[in-house]
PDB file of C-alpha atoms and ligand atoms in Angstrom:
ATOM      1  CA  UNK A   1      87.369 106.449 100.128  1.00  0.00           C
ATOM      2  CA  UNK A   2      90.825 106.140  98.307  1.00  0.00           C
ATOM      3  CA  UNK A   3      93.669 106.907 100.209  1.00  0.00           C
ATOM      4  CA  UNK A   4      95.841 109.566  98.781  1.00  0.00           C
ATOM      5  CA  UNK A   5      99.537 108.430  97.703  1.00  0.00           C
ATOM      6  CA  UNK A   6     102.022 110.895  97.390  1.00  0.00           C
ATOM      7  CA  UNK A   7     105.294 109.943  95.277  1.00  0.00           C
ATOM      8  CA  UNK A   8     108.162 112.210  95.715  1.00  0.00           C
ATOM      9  CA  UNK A   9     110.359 110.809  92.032  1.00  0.00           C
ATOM     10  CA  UNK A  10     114.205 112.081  92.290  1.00  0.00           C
ATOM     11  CA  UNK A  11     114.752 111.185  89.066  1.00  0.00           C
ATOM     12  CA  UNK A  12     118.417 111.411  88.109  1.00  0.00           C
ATOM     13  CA  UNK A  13     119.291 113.351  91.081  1.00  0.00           C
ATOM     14  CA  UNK A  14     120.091 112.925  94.667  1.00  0.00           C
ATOM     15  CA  UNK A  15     121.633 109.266  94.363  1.00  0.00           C
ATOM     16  CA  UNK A  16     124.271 108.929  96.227  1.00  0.00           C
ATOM     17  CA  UNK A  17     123.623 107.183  99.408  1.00  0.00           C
ATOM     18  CA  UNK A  18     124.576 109.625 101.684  1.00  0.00           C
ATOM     19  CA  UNK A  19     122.790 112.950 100.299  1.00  0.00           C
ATOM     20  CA  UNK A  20     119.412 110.155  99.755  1.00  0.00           C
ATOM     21  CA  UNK A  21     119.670 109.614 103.680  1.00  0.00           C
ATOM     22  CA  UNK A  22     120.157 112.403 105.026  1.00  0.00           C
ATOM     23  CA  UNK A  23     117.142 114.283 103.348  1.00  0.00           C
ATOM     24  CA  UNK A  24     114.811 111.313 104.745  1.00  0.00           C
ATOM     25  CA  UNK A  25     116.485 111.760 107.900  1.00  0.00           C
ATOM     26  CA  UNK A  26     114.800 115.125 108.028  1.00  0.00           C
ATOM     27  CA  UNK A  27     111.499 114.093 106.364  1.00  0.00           C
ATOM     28  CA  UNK A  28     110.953 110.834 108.880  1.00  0.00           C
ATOM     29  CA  UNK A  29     110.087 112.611 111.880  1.00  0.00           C
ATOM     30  CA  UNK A  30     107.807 114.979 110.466  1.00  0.00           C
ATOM     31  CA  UNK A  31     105.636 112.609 108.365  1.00  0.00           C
ATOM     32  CA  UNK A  32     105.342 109.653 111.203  1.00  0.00           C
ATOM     33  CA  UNK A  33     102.022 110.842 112.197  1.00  0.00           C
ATOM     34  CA  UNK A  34     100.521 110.956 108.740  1.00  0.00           C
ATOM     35  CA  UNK A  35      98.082 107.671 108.168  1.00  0.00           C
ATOM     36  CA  UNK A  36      95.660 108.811 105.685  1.00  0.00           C
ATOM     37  CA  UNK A  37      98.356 109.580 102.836  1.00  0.00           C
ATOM     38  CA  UNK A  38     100.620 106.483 101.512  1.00  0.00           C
ATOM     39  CA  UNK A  39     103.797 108.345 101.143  1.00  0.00           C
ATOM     40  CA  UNK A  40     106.388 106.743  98.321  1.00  0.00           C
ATOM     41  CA  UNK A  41     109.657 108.290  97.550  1.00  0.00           C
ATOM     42  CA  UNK A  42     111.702 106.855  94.220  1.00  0.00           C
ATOM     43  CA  UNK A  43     115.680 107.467  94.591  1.00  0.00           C
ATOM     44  CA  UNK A  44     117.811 106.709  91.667  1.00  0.00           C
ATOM     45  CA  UNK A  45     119.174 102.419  91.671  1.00  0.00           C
ATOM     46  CA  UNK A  46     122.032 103.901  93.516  1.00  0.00           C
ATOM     47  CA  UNK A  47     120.360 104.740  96.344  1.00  0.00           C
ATOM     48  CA  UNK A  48     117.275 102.878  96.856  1.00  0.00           C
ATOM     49  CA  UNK A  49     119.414  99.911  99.488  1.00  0.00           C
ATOM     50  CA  UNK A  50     120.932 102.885 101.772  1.00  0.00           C
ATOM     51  CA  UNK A  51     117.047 104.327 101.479  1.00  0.00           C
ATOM     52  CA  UNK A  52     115.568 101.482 102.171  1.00  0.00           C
ATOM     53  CA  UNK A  53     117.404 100.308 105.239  1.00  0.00           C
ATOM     54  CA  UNK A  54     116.246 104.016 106.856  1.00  0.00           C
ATOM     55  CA  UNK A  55     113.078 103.178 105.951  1.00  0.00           C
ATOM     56  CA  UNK A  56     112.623 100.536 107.937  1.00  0.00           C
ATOM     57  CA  UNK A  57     109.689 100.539 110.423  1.00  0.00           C
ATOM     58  CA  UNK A  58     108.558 103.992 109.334  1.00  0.00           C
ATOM     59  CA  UNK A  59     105.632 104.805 107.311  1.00  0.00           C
ATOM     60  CA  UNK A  60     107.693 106.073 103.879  1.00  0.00           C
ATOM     61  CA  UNK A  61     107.918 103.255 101.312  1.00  0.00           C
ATOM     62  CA  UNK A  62     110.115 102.720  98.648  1.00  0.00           C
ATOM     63  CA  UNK A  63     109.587 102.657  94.982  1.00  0.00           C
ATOM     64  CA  UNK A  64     111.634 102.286  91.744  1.00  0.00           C
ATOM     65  CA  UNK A  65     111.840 104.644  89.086  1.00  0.00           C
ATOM     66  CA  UNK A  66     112.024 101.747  86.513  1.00  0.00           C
ATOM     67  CA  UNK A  67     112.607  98.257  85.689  1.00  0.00           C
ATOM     68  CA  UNK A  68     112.593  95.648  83.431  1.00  0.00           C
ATOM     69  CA  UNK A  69     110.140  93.028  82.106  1.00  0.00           C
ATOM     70  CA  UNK A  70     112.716  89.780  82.165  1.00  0.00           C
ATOM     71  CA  UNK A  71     114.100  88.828  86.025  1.00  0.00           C
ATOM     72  CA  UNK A  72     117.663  87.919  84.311  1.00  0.00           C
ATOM     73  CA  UNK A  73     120.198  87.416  82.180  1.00  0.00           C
ATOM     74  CA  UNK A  74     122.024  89.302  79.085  1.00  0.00           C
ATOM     75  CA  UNK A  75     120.529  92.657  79.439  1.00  0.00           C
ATOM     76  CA  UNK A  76     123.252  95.215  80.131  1.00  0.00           C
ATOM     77  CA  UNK A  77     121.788  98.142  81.964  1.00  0.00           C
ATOM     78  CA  UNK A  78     118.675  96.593  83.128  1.00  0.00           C
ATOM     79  CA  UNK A  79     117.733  96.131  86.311  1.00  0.00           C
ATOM     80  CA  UNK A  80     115.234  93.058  87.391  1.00  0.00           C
ATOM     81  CA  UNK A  81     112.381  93.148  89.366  1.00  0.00           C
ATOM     82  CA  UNK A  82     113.315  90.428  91.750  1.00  0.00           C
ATOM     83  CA  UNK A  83     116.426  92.850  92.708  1.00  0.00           C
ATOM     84  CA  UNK A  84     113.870  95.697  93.264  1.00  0.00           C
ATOM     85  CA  UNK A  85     112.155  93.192  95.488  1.00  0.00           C
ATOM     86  CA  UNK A  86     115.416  91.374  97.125  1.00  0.00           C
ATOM     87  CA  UNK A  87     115.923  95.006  98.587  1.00  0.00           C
ATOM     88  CA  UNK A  88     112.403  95.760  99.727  1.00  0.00           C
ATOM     89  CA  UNK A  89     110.679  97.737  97.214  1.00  0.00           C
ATOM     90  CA  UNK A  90     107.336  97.746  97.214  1.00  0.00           C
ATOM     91  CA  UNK A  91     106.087 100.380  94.666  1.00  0.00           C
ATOM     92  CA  UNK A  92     107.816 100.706  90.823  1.00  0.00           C
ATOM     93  CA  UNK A  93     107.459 103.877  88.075  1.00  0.00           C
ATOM     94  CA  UNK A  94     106.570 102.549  84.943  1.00  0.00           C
ATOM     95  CA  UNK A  95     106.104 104.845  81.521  1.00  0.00           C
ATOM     96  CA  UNK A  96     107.245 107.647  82.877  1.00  0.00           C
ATOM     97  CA  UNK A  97     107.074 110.424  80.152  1.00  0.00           C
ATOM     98  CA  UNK A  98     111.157 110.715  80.153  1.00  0.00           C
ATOM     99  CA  UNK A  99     111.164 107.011  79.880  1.00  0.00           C
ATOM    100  CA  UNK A 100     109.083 107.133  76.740  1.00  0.00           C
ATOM    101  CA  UNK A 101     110.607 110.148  75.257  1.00  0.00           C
ATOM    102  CA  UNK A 102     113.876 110.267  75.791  1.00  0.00           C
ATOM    103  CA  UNK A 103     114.551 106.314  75.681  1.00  0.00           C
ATOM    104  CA  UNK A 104     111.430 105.652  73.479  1.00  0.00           C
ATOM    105  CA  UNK A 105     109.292 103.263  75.659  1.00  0.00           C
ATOM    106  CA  UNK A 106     106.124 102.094  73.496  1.00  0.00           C
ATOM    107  CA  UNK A 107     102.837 101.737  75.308  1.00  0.00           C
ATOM    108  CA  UNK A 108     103.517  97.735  73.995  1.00  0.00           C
ATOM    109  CA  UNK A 109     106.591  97.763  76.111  1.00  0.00           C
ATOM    110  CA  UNK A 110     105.769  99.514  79.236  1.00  0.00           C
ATOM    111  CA  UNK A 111     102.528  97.225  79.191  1.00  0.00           C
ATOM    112  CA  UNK A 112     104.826  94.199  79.729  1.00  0.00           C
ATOM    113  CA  UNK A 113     106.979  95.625  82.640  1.00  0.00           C
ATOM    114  CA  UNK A 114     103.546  96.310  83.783  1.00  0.00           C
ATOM    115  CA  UNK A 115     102.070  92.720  83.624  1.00  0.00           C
ATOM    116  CA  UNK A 116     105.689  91.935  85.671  1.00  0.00           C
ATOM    117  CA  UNK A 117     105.776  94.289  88.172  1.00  0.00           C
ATOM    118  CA  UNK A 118     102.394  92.833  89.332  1.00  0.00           C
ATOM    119  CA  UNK A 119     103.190  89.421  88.221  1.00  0.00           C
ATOM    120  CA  UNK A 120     105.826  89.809  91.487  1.00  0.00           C
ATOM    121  CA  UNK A 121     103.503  91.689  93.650  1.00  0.00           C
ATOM    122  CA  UNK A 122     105.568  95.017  93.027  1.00  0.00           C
ATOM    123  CA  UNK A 123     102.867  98.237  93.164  1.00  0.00           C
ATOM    124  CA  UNK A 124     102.932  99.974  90.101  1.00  0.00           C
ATOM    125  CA  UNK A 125     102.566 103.445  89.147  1.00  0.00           C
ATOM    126  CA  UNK A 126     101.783 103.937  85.287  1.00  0.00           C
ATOM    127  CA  UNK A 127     102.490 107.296  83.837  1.00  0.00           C
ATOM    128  CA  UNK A 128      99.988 108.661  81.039  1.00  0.00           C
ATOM    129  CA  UNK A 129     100.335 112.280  79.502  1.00  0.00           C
ATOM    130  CA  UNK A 130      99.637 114.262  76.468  1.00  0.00           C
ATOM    131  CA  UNK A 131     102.143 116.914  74.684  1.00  0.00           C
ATOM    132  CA  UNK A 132     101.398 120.279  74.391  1.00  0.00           C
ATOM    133  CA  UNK A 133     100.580 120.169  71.021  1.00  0.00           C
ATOM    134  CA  UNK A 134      98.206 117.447  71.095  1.00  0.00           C
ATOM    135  CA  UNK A 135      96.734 119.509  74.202  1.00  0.00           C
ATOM    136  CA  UNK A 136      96.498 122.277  71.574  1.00  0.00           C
ATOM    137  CA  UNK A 137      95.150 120.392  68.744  1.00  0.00           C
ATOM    138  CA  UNK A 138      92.541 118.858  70.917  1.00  0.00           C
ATOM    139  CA  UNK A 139      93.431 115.957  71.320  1.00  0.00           C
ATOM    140  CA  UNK A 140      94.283 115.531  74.800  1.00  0.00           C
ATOM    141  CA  UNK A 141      91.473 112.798  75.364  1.00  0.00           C
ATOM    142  CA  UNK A 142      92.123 110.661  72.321  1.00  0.00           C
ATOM    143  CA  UNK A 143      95.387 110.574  73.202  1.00  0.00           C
ATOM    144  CA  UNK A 144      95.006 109.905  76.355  1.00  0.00           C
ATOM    145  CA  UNK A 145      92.249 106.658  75.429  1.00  0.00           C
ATOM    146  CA  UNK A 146      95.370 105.146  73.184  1.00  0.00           C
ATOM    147  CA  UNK A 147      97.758 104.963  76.122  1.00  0.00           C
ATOM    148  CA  UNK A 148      95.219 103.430  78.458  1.00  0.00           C
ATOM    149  CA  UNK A 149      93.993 100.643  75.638  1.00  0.00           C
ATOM    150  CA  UNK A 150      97.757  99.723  75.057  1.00  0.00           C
ATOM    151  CA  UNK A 151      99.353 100.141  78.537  1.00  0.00           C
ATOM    152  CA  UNK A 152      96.789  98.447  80.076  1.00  0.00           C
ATOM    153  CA  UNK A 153      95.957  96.468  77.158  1.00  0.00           C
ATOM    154  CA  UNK A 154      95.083  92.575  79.188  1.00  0.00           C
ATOM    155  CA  UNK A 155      95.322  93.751  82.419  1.00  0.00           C
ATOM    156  CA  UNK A 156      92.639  92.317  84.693  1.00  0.00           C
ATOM    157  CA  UNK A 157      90.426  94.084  87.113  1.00  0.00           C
ATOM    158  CA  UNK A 158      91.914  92.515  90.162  1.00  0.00           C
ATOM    159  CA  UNK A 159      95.155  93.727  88.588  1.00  0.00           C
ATOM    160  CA  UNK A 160      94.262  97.232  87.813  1.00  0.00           C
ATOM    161  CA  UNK A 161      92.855  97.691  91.369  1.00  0.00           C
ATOM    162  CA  UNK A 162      96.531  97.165  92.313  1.00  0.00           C
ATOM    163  CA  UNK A 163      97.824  99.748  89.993  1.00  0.00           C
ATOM    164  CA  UNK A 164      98.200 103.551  90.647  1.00  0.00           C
ATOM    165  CA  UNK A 165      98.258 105.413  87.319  1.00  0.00           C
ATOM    166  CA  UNK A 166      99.676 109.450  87.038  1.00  0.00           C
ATOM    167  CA  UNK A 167      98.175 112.078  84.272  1.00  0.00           C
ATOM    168  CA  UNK A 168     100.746 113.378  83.922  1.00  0.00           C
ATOM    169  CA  UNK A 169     100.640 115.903  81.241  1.00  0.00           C
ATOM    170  CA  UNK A 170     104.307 116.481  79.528  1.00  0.00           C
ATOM    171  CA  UNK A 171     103.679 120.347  79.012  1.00  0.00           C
ATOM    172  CA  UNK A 172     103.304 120.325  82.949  1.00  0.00           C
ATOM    173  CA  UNK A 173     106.388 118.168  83.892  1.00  0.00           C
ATOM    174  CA  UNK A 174     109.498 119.891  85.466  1.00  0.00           C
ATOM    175  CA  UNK A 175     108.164 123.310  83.369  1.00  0.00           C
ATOM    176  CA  UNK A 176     106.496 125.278  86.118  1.00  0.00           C
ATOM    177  CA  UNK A 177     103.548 125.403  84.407  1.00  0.00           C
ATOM    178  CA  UNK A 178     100.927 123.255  86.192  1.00  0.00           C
ATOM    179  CA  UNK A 179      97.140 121.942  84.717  1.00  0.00           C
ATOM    180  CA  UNK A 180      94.707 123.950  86.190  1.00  0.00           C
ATOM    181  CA  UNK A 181      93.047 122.054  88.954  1.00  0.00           C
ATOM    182  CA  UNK A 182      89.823 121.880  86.300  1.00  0.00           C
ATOM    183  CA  UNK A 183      91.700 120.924  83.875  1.00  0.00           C
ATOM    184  CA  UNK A 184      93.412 118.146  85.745  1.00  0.00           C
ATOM    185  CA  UNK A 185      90.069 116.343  87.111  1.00  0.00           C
ATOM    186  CA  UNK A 186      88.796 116.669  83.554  1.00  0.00           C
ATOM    187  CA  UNK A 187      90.998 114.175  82.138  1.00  0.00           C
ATOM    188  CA  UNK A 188      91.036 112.114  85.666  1.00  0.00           C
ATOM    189  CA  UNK A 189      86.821 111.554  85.450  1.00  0.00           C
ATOM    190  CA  UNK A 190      87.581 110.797  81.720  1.00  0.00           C
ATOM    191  CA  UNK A 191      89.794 108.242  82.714  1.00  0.00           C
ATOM    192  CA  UNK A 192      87.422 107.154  85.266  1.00  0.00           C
ATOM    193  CA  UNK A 193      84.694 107.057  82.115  1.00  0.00           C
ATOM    194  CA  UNK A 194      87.187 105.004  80.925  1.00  0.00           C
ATOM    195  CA  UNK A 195      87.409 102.424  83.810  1.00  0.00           C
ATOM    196  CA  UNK A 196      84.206 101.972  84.004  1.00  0.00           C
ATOM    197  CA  UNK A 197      83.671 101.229  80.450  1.00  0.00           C
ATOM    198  CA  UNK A 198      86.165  98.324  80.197  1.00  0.00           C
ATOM    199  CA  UNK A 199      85.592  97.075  83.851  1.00  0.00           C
ATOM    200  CA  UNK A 200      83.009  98.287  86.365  1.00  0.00           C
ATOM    201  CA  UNK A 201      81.918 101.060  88.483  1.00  0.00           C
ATOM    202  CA  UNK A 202      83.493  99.034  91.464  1.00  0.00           C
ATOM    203  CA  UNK A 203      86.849  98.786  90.301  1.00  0.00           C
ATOM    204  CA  UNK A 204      86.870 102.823  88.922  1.00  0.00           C
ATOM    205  CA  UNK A 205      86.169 103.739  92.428  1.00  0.00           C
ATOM    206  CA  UNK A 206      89.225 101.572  93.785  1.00  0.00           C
ATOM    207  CA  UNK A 207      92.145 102.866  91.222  1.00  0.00           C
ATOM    208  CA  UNK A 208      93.324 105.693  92.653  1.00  0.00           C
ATOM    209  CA  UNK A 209      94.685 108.295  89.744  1.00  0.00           C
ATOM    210  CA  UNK A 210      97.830 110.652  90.650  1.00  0.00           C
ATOM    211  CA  UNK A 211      98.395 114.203  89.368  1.00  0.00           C
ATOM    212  CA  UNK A 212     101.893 115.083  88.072  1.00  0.00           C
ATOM    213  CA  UNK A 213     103.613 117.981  86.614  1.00  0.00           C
ATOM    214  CA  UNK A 214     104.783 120.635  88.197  1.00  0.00           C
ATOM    215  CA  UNK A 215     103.073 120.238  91.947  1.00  0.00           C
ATOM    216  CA  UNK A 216     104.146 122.993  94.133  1.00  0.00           C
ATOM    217  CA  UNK A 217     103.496 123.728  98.165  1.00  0.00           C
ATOM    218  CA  UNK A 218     100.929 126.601  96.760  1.00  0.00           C
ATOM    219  CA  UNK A 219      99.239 124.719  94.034  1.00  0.00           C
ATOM    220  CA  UNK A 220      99.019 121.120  95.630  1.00  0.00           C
ATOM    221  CA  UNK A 221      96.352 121.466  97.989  1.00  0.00           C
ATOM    222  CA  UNK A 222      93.510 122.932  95.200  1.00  0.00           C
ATOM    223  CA  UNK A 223      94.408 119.517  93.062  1.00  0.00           C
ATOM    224  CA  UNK A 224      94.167 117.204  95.712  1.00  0.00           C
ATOM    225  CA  UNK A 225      90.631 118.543  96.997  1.00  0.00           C
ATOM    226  CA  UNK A 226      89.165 117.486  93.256  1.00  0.00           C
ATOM    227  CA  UNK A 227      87.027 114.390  93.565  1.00  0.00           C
ATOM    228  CA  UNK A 228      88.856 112.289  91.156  1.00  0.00           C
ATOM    229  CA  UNK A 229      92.475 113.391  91.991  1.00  0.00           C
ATOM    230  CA  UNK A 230      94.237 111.231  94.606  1.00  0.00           C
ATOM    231  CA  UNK A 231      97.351 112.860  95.216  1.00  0.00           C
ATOM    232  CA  UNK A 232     100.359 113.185  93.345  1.00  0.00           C
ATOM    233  CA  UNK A 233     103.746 112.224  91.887  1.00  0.00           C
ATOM    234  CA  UNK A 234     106.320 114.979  92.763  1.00  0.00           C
ATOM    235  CA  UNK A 235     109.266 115.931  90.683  1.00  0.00           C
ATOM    236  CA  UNK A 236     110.993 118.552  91.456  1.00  0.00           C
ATOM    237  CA  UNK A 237     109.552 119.888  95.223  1.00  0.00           C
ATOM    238  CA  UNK A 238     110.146 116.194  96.042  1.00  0.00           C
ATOM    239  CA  UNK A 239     114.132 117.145  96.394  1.00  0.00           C
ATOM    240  CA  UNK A 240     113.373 119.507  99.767  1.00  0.00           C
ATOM    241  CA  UNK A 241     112.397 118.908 102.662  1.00  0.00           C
ATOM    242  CA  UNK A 242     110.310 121.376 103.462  1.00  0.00           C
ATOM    243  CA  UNK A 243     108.533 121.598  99.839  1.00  0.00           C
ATOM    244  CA  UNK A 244     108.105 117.951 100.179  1.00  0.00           C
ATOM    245  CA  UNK A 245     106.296 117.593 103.380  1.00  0.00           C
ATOM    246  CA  UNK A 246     103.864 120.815 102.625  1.00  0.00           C
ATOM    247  CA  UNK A 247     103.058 118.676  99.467  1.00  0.00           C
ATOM    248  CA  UNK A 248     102.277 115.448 101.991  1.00  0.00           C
ATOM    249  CA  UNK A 249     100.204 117.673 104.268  1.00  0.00           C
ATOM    250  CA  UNK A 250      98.197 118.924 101.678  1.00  0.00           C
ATOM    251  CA  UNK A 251      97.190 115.413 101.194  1.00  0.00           C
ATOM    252  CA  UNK A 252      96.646 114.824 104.526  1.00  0.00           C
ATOM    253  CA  UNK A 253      94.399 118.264 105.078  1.00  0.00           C
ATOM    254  CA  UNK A 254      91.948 116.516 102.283  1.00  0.00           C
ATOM    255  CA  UNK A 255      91.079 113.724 104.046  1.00  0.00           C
ATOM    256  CA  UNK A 256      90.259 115.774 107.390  1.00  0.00           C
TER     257      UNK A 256
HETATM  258  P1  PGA B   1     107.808 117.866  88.277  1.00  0.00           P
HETATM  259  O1  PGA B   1     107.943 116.332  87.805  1.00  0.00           O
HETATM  260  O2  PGA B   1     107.068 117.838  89.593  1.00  0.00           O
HETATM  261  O3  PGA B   1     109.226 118.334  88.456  1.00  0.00           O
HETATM  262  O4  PGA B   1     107.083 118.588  87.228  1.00  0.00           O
HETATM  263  C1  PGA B   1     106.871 115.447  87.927  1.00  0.00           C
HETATM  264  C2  PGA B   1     107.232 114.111  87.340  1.00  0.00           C
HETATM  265  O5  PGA B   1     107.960 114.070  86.353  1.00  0.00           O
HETATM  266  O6  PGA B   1     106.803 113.043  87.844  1.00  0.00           O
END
């Protein structure tokens, strides 16, 4: 069975050190029981050494909300995946719908930080999403085919076993308005189909496929019982506490 991974992703808040720790300060004790969900939380660049050092030896790991494809030299602004990995993280975003909207990320670009990231044994987590009006127009799978062929585009099977990917459709993101739980594991089994059809049933059953947009305390536990959903990547209930770890049990009630 596929073990769950919830991703709590702060985005462009909570970055200074000191707020970053002392919300995990809270969230530590009441998750260090929890084995059956991997638990990932993504502070801002700022934040992610002060996070990771009260991390240590607990069972919350650390991701990245971004990176870049080259390890150094004259890219202003970037940051390298060997310094994501000098500090201990072990999971990266990549293609997250803000990245590609706002800051226009192609499917050819994120597919490149993608062959890094597992190039140096960083975990992705590939965001894929439709608009709204694409949703409308139906479109939603078509769409959603085009991202997977060039995101993934030459990734291998042992690869893609390694990678976690998020529907995340962009309608649902940060808007309060979440997929339906049918609607949701509609598009993860067609992603599935999709899986299968480029590598095997054996490597479909091993990718495990986040939900994301708009995953509430009262709405998370009806997504994560669908068969193809395996937990989810949290914006903004990820900044509490409390919201946060009801999100986490959730998980952790499915696989009981
Ligand atoms: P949201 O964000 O939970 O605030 O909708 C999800 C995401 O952007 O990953």
């Amino acid at each position: 069975m596929r073990k769950p991974i919830i991703g709590g992703n702060w985005k462009m808040n909570r970055g200074s050190p000191a707020e970053a720790s002392e919300m995990l300060k809270q969230l530590i004790p009441l998750v260090k029981d929890i084995q059956s969900v991997d638990i990932v939380i993504s502070p801002p660049f700022t934040a992610l050494y002060a996070v990771k050092e009260i991390l240590e030896s607990t069972n919350i790991k650390l991701g990245a909300q971004n990176m870049y494809f080259e390890e150094k030299g004259a890219y202003t602004g970037e940051i390298s995946p060997t310094f994501l990995k000098a500090i201990g993280c072990e999971y990266v975003i990549l293609g997250h719908s803000e990245r590609r909207n706002i800051f226009k990320e192609t499917d050819a670009l994120i597919n490149k930080k993608l062959k890094k990231a597992l190039s140096m044994d960083l975990s992705p987590i590939v965001c894929i999403g439709e608009h709204l009006e694409e949703r409308e127009a139906g479109k939603t799978k078509e769409i959603i085919q085009t991202q997977m062929d060039r995101t993934f585009k030459e990734i291998t099977r042992e690869e893609m076993i390694r990678t976690v990917i998020a529907y995340e459709p962009i309608w649902a993101i940060g808007t309060g308005k979440t997929a339906t739980p049918e609607q949701a594991e509609e598009i993860h089994a067609f992603i599935r189909e999709l899986l299968t059809q480029r590598y095997d049933k054996e490597t479909t059953d091993s990718v495990r496929i986040q939900y994301g947009g708009s995953i509430k305390p009262n709405n998370a536990e009806e997504l994560f019982r669908q068969g193809n959903i395996d937990g989810g990547l949290v914006g903004g209930a990820s900044l509490q506490v409390d919201s946060l770890f009801a999100i986490i049990k959730a998980a952790d009630k499915t696989r009981l």
